Amino acid sequence: MADHFDLLVVGGGVIGLSVAWRAARRGLRVAVADPAPASGASHAAAGMLAPVSEVTYTEEPLLRLGLASLERWPAFAAELAEASGHDLDHRADGTLDVAFGTDDLAALDDLAAFTAKLGLPAERLTGRECRRLEPMLAPAVRGGLLAGGDAWVDPRRVTSALLAALGHAGGVLVRARAAELLTTSARATGVRLPTGETLGADLVILAAGAWSGSLEGVPPEALPPVRPVKGQIMRLRSPAPILRRCVRGVVHGSHVYLVPRGDGEVVLGATQEEMGFDTRVTAGGLWELLRDARELVPGVTELEVAEVAAGLRPGTPDNLPLIGPTVVPGLHLATGHHRGGVLLAPLTADLCVGGTGEPDPGLSAICSPLRFREGDPGEH
Ligand code: FAD
């Protein structure tokens, strides 16, 4: 194994693997270091590619990123499916946001007006129209908003396709933890593994998800302000598909969604908890998910439980990712994708290694890791 690379990616989740695959395809000598690739948040994720239905009024920069990445997904998925020979279960049949009470309906109206103002595809529907689209919806659903451009994908299929495609493109996977960033004359030069072995690189990209803030050797001024945000999620098995598209709603003040997979599985998520690095699946978390999902689609309680899991989203203070150079030459970040790392993977790869269409420079500015430095107004 060569121990010097053009690019060394620390972390093999959906973000690190997307960046590494794209770089290897461009002819760079690439390595990814990860003791358990694809086991982090990317393993737990539902896989919604839903920037429109997730939009909130205060998050326009995030919406811009999401739309730019959603646009890239069809080509990214096609290229990845071809390079790996894997089917990603990528579907673009839209997301249906539903409402029950008068307040929820008013919120949907506001969202419809906001999306119309931004020129985004979203159609306001009555309760009956919602049930015509999704017959398993509860009779209490009084209206909905169909974000026709939103899509979804199976993140586990994506990461296993990325691992295969990375190998085909000549990328090296080192199944080991990066114990420490190595620097020479204040420039990042590689990492040391727990065995003492070193991997050298012209450029190190830190893409270790929720763990990105704790790599030893990274100077404090370059350490990303990333924190773990716990999400519990369930996978239910249905003999026949119960939904045609993603369905979301706000129940008891919290967001709940159901994502159908091609094989009949339904993913039901997700809690958002500030619990540090705790990945225990709790009775209370699962109870809340089932209680809320049953309000949207009563039939879910009949389904077999296939799996319960918890993952740690890499959260940042402003909910925006950290992508690009740090103050340390030779060290870049690709982390902090919080609730949207699957959605943002193609854009992140383009921002890190260049892509088919050059990304709008405004998008790089939104993601710049330098925005939290003192004196930076951090405006987007
Ligand atoms: P991860 O997938 O966590 O990968 C980080 C990797 O780094 C891990 O493999 C880990 O082993 C490795 N690592 C850690 N430390 C080191 C080290 N020192 N050296 C080497 N490797 C290291 N996003 C969406 O877009 N749509 C969704 O529908 C969606 N649903 C979600 C549902 C849940 C319940 C959760 C938890 C998340 C969801 N997300 C969703 C968010 C998404 O999963 C994350 O934003 C994304 O997976 C982050 O990817 P990542 O590669 O940065 O991190």
Short mmCIF file of N, CA and C and ligand atoms in Angstrom, two decimals, residues 10-16 33-42 44-48 176-178 207-209 211 215 231 233 257 270 311-314 337-343, ligand 1:
data_model
loop_
_atom_site.label_atom_id
_atom_site.label_comp_id
_atom_site.label_asym_id
_atom_site.label_seq_id
_atom_site.Cartn_x
_atom_site.Cartn_y
_atom_site.Cartn_z
N VAL A 10 -10.63 11.47 5.99
CA VAL A 10 -10.82 10.86 7.32
C VAL A 10 -12.32 10.72 7.53
N GLY A 11 -12.81 9.48 7.51
CA GLY A 11 -14.24 9.22 7.69
C GLY A 11 -14.87 8.71 6.41
N GLY A 12 -15.47 7.53 6.49
CA GLY A 12 -16.08 6.92 5.32
C GLY A 12 -17.57 6.77 5.47
N GLY A 13 -18.26 7.89 5.77
CA GLY A 13 -19.72 7.92 5.71
C GLY A 13 -20.11 8.37 4.31
N VAL A 14 -21.37 8.73 4.15
CA VAL A 14 -21.83 9.11 2.80
C VAL A 14 -21.05 10.32 2.28
N ILE A 15 -20.63 11.21 3.20
CA ILE A 15 -19.91 12.41 2.76
C ILE A 15 -18.48 12.06 2.34
N GLY A 16 -17.73 11.43 3.25
CA GLY A 16 -16.34 11.10 2.92
C GLY A 16 -16.24 10.22 1.69
N ALA A 33 -9.69 6.70 5.41
CA ALA A 33 -9.42 5.98 6.66
C ALA A 33 -10.70 5.95 7.49
N ASP A 34 -11.12 4.77 7.86
CA ASP A 34 -12.32 4.61 8.70
C ASP A 34 -12.33 3.20 9.27
N PRO A 35 -12.41 3.04 10.60
CA PRO A 35 -12.41 1.69 11.16
C PRO A 35 -13.69 0.92 10.84
N ALA A 36 -14.77 1.64 10.59
CA ALA A 36 -16.07 0.99 10.33
C ALA A 36 -16.83 1.84 9.31
N PRO A 37 -16.42 1.76 8.04
CA PRO A 37 -17.04 2.64 7.04
C PRO A 37 -18.56 2.44 6.96
N ALA A 38 -19.25 3.52 6.70
CA ALA A 38 -20.71 3.48 6.48
C ALA A 38 -21.48 2.99 7.69
N SER A 39 -20.92 3.19 8.89
CA SER A 39 -21.62 2.70 10.08
C SER A 39 -22.21 3.83 10.91
N GLY A 40 -21.93 5.07 10.56
CA GLY A 40 -22.36 6.21 11.37
C GLY A 40 -23.77 6.66 11.03
N ALA A 41 -23.97 7.97 11.03
CA ALA A 41 -25.29 8.53 10.74
C ALA A 41 -25.82 8.03 9.40
N SER A 42 -24.92 7.83 8.46
CA SER A 42 -25.34 7.41 7.11
C SER A 42 -26.04 6.05 7.16
N ALA A 44 -27.95 5.07 9.67
CA ALA A 44 -29.26 5.24 10.30
C ALA A 44 -30.23 6.02 9.41
N ALA A 45 -29.70 6.84 8.51
CA ALA A 45 -30.52 7.85 7.80
C ALA A 45 -31.68 7.27 7.01
N ALA A 46 -32.73 8.09 6.90
CA ALA A 46 -33.91 7.69 6.13
C ALA A 46 -33.68 7.85 4.63
N GLY A 47 -32.90 8.88 4.26
CA GLY A 47 -32.58 9.07 2.84
C GLY A 47 -33.50 10.03 2.09
N MET A 48 -34.24 10.87 2.82
CA MET A 48 -35.07 11.85 2.12
C MET A 48 -34.17 12.88 1.44
N ALA A 176 -9.04 1.72 9.50
CA ALA A 176 -8.40 2.11 10.76
C ALA A 176 -8.83 3.53 11.10
N ARG A 177 -8.78 3.80 12.40
CA ARG A 177 -9.13 5.13 12.89
C ARG A 177 -7.94 6.07 12.71
N ALA A 178 -8.23 7.29 12.31
CA ALA A 178 -7.18 8.31 12.32
C ALA A 178 -7.05 8.75 13.77
N ALA A 207 -13.82 14.34 7.38
CA ALA A 207 -15.23 14.06 7.09
C ALA A 207 -15.73 13.00 8.06
N ALA A 208 -15.44 13.20 9.34
CA ALA A 208 -15.73 12.17 10.34
C ALA A 208 -17.07 12.41 11.04
N GLY A 209 -18.01 13.05 10.35
CA GLY A 209 -19.35 13.23 10.89
C GLY A 209 -19.34 13.85 12.27
N TRP A 211 -18.02 13.02 14.86
CA TRP A 211 -16.75 12.87 15.58
C TRP A 211 -15.68 13.84 15.03
N LEU A 215 -10.71 15.12 16.59
CA LEU A 215 -9.48 14.49 16.09
C LEU A 215 -8.27 15.19 16.72
N GLY A 231 -30.62 10.76 16.64
CA GLY A 231 -31.89 10.49 15.97
C GLY A 231 -32.22 9.02 16.08
N ILE A 233 -34.78 5.90 14.96
CA ILE A 233 -35.51 5.62 13.73
C ILE A 233 -35.91 4.14 13.71
N TYR A 257 -41.98 11.41 9.93
CA TYR A 257 -42.08 11.10 8.50
C TYR A 257 -42.04 9.60 8.27
N ALA A 270 -38.07 10.80 12.77
CA ALA A 270 -36.91 10.44 13.58
C ALA A 270 -36.89 11.41 14.76
N GLY A 311 -28.76 7.11 15.37
CA GLY A 311 -27.54 7.63 14.75
C GLY A 311 -27.27 9.03 15.25
N LEU A 312 -26.05 9.50 15.00
CA LEU A 312 -25.65 10.83 15.47
C LEU A 312 -25.43 11.76 14.28
N ARG A 313 -26.32 12.74 14.15
CA ARG A 313 -26.17 13.72 13.08
C ARG A 313 -25.06 14.70 13.49
N PRO A 314 -24.24 15.11 12.51
CA PRO A 314 -23.22 16.12 12.85
C PRO A 314 -23.82 17.52 12.78
N HIS A 337 -23.14 18.18 8.33
CA HIS A 337 -24.31 18.15 7.44
C HIS A 337 -25.63 17.91 8.18
N HIS A 338 -25.54 17.72 9.46
CA HIS A 338 -26.72 17.64 10.32
C HIS A 338 -27.83 16.74 9.74
N ARG A 339 -29.01 17.32 9.44
CA ARG A 339 -30.15 16.49 9.01
C ARG A 339 -30.10 16.16 7.52
N GLY A 340 -29.11 16.72 6.78
CA GLY A 340 -29.20 16.64 5.31
C GLY A 340 -27.98 16.09 4.60
N GLY A 341 -27.20 15.23 5.25
CA GLY A 341 -25.97 14.76 4.61
C GLY A 341 -26.20 13.91 3.38
N VAL A 342 -27.26 13.14 3.37
CA VAL A 342 -27.52 12.30 2.19
C VAL A 342 -27.89 13.22 1.03
N LEU A 343 -28.81 14.14 1.30
CA LEU A 343 -29.20 15.12 0.28
C LEU A 343 -27.97 15.87 -0.25
P1 FAD B 1 -21.32 9.61 9.22
O1 FAD B 1 -22.21 8.85 8.34
O2 FAD B 1 -21.63 9.63 10.68
O3 FAD B 1 -19.87 9.04 8.98
C1 FAD B 1 -18.78 9.44 9.75
C2 FAD B 1 -17.72 8.32 9.67
O4 FAD B 1 -16.53 8.78 10.28
C3 FAD B 1 -18.13 7.05 10.39
O5 FAD B 1 -18.12 5.98 9.46
C4 FAD B 1 -17.07 6.88 11.47
O6 FAD B 1 -16.69 5.52 11.66
C5 FAD B 1 -15.92 7.68 10.91
N1 FAD B 1 -14.98 8.20 11.90
C6 FAD B 1 -15.24 8.83 13.07
N2 FAD B 1 -14.09 9.17 13.67
C7 FAD B 1 -13.08 8.76 12.85
C8 FAD B 1 -11.66 8.82 12.93
N3 FAD B 1 -11.04 9.39 13.97
N4 FAD B 1 -10.94 8.28 11.91
C9 FAD B 1 -11.56 7.71 10.86
N5 FAD B 1 -12.89 7.63 10.73
C10 FAD B 1 -13.65 8.14 11.72
N6 FAD B 1 -29.98 13.12 5.89
C11 FAD B 1 -30.67 13.29 4.73
O7 FAD B 1 -30.18 13.93 3.80
N7 FAD B 1 -31.93 12.76 4.59
C12 FAD B 1 -32.53 12.04 5.59
O8 FAD B 1 -33.67 11.58 5.43
C13 FAD B 1 -31.82 11.85 6.81
N8 FAD B 1 -32.39 11.15 7.82
C14 FAD B 1 -31.68 10.94 8.97
C15 FAD B 1 -32.24 10.17 9.99
C16 FAD B 1 -31.53 9.92 11.14
C17 FAD B 1 -32.15 9.10 12.23
C18 FAD B 1 -30.21 10.43 11.27
C19 FAD B 1 -29.39 10.10 12.50
C20 FAD B 1 -29.65 11.19 10.27
C21 FAD B 1 -30.37 11.48 9.12
N9 FAD B 1 -29.85 12.27 8.10
C22 FAD B 1 -30.53 12.43 6.92
C23 FAD B 1 -28.57 12.98 8.26
C24 FAD B 1 -27.45 12.20 7.61
O9 FAD B 1 -27.49 10.87 8.02
C25 FAD B 1 -26.09 12.81 7.97
O10 FAD B 1 -26.08 14.20 7.71
C26 FAD B 1 -24.98 12.14 7.16
O11 FAD B 1 -25.07 10.74 7.26
C27 FAD B 1 -23.62 12.61 7.62
O12 FAD B 1 -22.68 11.85 6.90
P2 FAD B 1 -21.17 11.83 7.34
O13 FAD B 1 -20.45 11.01 6.33
O14 FAD B 1 -20.71 13.22 7.59
O15 FAD B 1 -21.17 11.14 8.79
#
